[in-house]
JSON list of C-alpha atoms in Angstrom, two decimals:
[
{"chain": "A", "resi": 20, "resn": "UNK", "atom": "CA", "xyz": [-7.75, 4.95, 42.06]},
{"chain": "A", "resi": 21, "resn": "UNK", "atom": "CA", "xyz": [-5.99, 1.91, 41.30]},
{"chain": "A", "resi": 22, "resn": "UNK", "atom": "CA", "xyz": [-8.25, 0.08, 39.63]},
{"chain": "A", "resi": 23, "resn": "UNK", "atom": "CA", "xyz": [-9.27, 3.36, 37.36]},
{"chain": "A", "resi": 24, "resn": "UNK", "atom": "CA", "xyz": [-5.94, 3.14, 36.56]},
{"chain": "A", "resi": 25, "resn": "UNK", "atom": "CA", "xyz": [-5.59, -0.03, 35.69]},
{"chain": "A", "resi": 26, "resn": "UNK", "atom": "CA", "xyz": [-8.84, -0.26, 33.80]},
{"chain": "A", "resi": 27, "resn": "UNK", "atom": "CA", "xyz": [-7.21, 2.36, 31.22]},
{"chain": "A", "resi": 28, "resn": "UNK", "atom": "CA", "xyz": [-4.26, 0.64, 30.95]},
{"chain": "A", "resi": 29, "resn": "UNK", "atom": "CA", "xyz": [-6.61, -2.60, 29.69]},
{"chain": "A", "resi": 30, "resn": "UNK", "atom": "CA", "xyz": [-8.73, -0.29, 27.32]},
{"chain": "A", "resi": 31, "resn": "UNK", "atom": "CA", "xyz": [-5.64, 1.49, 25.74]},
{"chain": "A", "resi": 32, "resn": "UNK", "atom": "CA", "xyz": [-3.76, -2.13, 25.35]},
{"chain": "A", "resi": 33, "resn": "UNK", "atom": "CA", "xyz": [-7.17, -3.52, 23.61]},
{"chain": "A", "resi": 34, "resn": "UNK", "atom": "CA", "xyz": [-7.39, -0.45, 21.32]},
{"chain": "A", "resi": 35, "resn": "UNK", "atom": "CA", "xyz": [-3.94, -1.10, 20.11]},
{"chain": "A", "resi": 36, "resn": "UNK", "atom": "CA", "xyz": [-4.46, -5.00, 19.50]},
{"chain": "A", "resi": 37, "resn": "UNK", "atom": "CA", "xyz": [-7.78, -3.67, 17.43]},
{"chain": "A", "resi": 38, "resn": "UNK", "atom": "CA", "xyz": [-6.02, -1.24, 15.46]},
{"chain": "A", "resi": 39, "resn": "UNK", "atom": "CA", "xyz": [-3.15, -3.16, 14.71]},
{"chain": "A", "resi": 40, "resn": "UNK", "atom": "CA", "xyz": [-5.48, -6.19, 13.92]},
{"chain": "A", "resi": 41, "resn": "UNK", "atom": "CA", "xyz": [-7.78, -4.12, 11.28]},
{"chain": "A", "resi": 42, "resn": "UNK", "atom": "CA", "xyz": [-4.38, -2.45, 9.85]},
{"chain": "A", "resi": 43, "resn": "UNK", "atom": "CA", "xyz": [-3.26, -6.15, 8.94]},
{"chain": "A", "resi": 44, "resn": "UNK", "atom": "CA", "xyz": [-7.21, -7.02, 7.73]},
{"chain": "A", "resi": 45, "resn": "UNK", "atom": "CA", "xyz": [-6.76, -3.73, 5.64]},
{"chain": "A", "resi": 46, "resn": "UNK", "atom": "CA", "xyz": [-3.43, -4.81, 3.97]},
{"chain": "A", "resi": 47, "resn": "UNK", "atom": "CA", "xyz": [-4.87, -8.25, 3.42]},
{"chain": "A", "resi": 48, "resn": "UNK", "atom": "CA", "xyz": [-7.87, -6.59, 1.58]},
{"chain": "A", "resi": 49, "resn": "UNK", "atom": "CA", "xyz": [-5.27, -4.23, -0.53]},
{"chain": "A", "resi": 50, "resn": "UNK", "atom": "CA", "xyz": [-2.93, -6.98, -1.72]},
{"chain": "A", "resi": 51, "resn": "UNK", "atom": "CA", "xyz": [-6.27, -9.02, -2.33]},
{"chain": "A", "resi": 52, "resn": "UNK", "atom": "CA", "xyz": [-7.62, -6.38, -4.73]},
{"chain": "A", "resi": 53, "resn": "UNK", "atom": "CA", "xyz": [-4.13, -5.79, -6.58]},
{"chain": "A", "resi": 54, "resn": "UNK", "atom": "CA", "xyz": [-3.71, -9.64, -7.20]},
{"chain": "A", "resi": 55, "resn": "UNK", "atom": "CA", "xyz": [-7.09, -9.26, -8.96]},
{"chain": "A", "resi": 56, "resn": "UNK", "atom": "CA", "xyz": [-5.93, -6.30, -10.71]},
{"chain": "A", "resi": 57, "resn": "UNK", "atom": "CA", "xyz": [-3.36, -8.03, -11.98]},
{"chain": "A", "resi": 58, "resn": "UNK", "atom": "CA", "xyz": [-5.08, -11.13, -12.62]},
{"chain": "A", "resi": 59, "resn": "UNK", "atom": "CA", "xyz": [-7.58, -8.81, -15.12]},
{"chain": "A", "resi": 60, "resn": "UNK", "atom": "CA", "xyz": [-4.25, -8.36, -17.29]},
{"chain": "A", "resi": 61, "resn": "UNK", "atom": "CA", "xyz": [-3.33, -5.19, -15.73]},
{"chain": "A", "resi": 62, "resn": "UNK", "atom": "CA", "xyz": [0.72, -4.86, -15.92]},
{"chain": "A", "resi": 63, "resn": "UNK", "atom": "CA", "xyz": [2.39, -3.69, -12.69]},
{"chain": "A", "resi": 64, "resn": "UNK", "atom": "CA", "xyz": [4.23, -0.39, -13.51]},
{"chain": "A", "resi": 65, "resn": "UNK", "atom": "CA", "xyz": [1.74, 0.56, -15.59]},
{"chain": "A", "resi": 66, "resn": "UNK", "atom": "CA", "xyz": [-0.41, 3.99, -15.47]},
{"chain": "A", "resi": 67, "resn": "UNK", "atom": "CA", "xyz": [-4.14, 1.69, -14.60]},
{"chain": "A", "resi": 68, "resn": "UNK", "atom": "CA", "xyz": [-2.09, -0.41, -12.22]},
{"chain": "A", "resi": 69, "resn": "UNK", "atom": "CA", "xyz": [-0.97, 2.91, -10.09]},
{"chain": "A", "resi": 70, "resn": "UNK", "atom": "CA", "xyz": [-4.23, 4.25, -10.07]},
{"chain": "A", "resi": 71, "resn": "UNK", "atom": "CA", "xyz": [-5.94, 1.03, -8.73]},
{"chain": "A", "resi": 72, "resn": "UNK", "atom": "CA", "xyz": [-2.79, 1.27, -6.00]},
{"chain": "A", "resi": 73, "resn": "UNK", "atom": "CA", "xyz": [-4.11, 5.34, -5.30]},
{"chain": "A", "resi": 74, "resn": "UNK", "atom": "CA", "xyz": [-7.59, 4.20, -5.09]},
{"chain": "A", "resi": 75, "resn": "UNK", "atom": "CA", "xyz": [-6.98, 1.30, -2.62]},
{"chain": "A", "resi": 76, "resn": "UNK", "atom": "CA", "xyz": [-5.52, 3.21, -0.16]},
{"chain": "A", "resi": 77, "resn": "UNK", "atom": "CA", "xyz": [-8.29, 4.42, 1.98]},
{"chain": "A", "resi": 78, "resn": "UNK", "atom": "CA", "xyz": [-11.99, 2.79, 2.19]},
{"chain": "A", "resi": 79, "resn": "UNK", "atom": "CA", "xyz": [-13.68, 6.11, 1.05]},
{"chain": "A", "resi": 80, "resn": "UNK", "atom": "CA", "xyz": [-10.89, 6.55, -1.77]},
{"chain": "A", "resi": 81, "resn": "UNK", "atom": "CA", "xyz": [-12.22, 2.71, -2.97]},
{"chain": "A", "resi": 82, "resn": "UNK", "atom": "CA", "xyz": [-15.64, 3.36, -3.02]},
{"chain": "A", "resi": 83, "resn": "UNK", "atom": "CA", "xyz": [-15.60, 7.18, -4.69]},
{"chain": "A", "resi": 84, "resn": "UNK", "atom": "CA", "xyz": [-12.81, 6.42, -6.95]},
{"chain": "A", "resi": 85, "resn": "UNK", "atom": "CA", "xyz": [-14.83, 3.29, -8.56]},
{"chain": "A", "resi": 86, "resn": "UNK", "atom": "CA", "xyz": [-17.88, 5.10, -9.00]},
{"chain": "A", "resi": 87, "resn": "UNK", "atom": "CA", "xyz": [-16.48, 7.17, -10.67]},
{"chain": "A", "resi": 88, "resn": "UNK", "atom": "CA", "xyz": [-14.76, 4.67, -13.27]},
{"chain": "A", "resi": 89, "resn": "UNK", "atom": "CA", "xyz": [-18.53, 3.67, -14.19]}
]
């Protein structure tokens, strides 16, 4: 019973280092994108600059949201 125990205890402690590790690969990815944004002359503050901030929120939202821009 132990062991069981103790085996959980590992898996939840990895699945927290995983989450929290693709959380920071996720912000990394955001910031990325919004330096480009900026970099293609878009002015912080302004209404394209909050929309590329909406659509970078989620995966899904990044993908649908830029197909439909084209």
């Amino acid at each position: 019973m132990e062991y069981y125990v103790e085996r959980i205890s590992e898996s939840m402690i990895e699945r927290r280092r995983n989450e929290s590790s693709a959380a920071r690969c996720e912000q990394e990815e955001v910031t990325e994108l919004l330096q480009r944004v900026e970099e293609d002359g878009v002015a912080q503050g302004s209404e394209l600059y909050f929309i590329a901030t909406d659509l970078f929120r989620t995966p899904m939202t990044w993908y649908m949201g830029w197909l439909q821009l084209l």
